[in-house]
Structure formats: C-alpha cells, structure tokens
Tab-separated table of C-alpha atoms in Angstrom:
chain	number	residue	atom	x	y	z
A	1	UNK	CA	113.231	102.514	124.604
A	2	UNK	CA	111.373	104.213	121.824
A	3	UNK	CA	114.824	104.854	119.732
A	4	UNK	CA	115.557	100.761	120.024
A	5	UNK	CA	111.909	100.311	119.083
A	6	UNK	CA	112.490	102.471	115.833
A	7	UNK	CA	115.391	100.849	115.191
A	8	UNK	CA	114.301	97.119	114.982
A	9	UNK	CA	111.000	98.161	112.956
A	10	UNK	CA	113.935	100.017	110.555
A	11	UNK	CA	115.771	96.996	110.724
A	12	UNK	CA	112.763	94.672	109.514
A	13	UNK	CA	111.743	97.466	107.002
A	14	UNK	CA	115.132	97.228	105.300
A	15	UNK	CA	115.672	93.245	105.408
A	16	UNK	CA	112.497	92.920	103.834
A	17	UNK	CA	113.275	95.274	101.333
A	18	UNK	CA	116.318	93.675	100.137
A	19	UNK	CA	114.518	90.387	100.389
A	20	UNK	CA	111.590	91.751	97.977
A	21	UNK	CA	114.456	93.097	95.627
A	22	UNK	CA	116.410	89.418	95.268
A	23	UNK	CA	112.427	87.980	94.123
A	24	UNK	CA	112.106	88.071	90.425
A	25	UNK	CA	108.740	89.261	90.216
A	26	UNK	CA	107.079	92.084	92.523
A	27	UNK	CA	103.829	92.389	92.423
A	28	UNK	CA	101.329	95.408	90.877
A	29	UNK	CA	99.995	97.173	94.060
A	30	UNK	CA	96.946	97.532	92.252
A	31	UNK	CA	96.640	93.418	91.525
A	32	UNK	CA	97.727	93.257	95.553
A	33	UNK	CA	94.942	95.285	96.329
A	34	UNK	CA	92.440	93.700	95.010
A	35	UNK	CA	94.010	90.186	96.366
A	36	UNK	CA	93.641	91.833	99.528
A	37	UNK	CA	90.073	92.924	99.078
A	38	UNK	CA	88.698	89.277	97.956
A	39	UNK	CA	90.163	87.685	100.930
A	40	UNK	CA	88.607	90.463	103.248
A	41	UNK	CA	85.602	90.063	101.952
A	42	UNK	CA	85.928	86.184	101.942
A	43	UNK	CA	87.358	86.085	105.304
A	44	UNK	CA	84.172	88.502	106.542
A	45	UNK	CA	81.314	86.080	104.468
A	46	UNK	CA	80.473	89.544	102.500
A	47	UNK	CA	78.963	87.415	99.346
A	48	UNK	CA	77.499	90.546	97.885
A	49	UNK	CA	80.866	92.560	98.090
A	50	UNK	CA	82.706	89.937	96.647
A	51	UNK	CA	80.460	89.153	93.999
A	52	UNK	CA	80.856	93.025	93.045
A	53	UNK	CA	84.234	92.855	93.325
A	54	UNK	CA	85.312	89.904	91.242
A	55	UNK	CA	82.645	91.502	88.432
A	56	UNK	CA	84.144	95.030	88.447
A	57	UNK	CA	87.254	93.817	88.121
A	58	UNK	CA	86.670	91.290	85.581
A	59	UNK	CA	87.499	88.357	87.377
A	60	UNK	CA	85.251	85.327	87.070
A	61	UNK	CA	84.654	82.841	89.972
A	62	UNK	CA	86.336	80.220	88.336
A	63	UNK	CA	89.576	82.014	88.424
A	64	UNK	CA	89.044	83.161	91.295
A	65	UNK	CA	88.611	79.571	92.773
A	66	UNK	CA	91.418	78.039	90.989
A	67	UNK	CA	94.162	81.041	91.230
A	68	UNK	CA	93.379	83.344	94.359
A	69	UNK	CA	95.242	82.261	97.339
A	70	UNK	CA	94.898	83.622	100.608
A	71	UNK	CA	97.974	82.790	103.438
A	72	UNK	CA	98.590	79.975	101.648
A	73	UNK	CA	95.445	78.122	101.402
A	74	UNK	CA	92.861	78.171	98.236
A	75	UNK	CA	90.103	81.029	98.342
A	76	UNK	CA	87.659	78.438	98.857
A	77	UNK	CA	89.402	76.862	101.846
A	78	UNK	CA	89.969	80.216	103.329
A	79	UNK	CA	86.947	81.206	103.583
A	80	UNK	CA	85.789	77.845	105.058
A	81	UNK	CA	88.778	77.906	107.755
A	82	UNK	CA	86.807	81.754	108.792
A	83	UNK	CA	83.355	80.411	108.639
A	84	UNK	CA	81.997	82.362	105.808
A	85	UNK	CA	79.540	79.831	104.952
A	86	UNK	CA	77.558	82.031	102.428
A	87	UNK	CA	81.323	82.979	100.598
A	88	UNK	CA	81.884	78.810	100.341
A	89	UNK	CA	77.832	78.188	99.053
A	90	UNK	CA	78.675	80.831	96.380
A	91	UNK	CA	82.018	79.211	95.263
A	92	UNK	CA	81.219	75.625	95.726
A	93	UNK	CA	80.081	74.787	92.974
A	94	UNK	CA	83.598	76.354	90.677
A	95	UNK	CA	85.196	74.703	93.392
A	96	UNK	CA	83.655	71.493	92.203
A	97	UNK	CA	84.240	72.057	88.368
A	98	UNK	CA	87.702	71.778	88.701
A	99	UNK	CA	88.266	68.783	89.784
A	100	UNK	CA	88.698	66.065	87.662
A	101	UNK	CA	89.508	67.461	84.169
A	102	UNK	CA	90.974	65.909	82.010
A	103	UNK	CA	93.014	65.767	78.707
A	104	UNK	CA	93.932	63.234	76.409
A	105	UNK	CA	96.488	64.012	73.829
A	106	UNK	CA	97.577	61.424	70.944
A	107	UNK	CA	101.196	61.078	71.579
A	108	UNK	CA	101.613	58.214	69.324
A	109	UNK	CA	100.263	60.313	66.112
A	110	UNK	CA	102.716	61.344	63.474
A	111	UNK	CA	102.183	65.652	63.182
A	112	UNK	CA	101.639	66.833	59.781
C-alpha cells in the first residue's frame, strides 16, 4: 500500500514538473516566498506583520492592492473572504484609489 502511495505522489511530482517546464515564465522562489508570506499574513489579519513585510521588502500598498493575488482573488478580497477585518481597514483605502482612473490621450493631434 505504501509503495502505490509513493508511486502516485511520484507520479503527480513528475506531471507537474513537466507542466511547470512547458510555462514560459517560472517564478523566483524568493518573489514566491514573499507572495506566500503576504497572503499568510492577510489570510491570519496580522496587520502589523504585513505592514513590516510589504516595507522590508519594498513593496508599497498600492502595489500590493493592485498586483498581489492570492488563489485567484485580489489581496484585498482575500483577506475579506478570511475575515481579516483589520488587513481590509488597512488596504481599503489603496483599494479605493484605484478605481476609476483615468486617461485621456489626444488621438486626433498630429506628433511632432
């Protein structure tokens, strides 16, 4: 039982191997690691620990907000699906500012 056992982890381990290999961009373990720690400490409403996070690693809020995604859903939604209501009061507000930018480019204008 334990040999099949072995076998079908191996099996996963290799398919997802290959599978990583056919992607066109793997990702820095280091970058993954800290990805991993900001949605831990999201996930667990740890406000301070992110905060000291995201400013050792010189990421702002902002970014994080608008670029960090955790299983698929925004930072900011993440932490609200887990509860972490001080995590969401701190990022609220960069949550807010990016919504409704906009740009307006002359695209009648002749370039110089």
């Amino acid at each position: 039982m334990k040999v099949l056992a072995s076998i079908a982890i191996l099996a996963a381990v290799i398919s997802g191997s290959t599978q990583a290999s056919d992607t066109s961009y793997i990702m820095d373990p280091s970058i993954e690691q800290l990805l991993v720690k900001v949605c831990t400490q999201s996930q667990d409403d740890d406000k301070f620990g992110l905060n000291k996070t995201l400013k050792t690693n010189r990421l702002s809020k902002q970014n994080a907000v608008d670029k960090v995604v955790c299983n698929g859903q925004p930072l900011v939604t993440f932490a609200r699906t887990y509860e972490a209501h001080k995590v969401v009061k701190m990022l609220e507000r960069y949550e807010q500012r990016g919504k409704g930018k906009v740009s307006i480019s002359d695209v009648v204008a002749a370039p110089n």
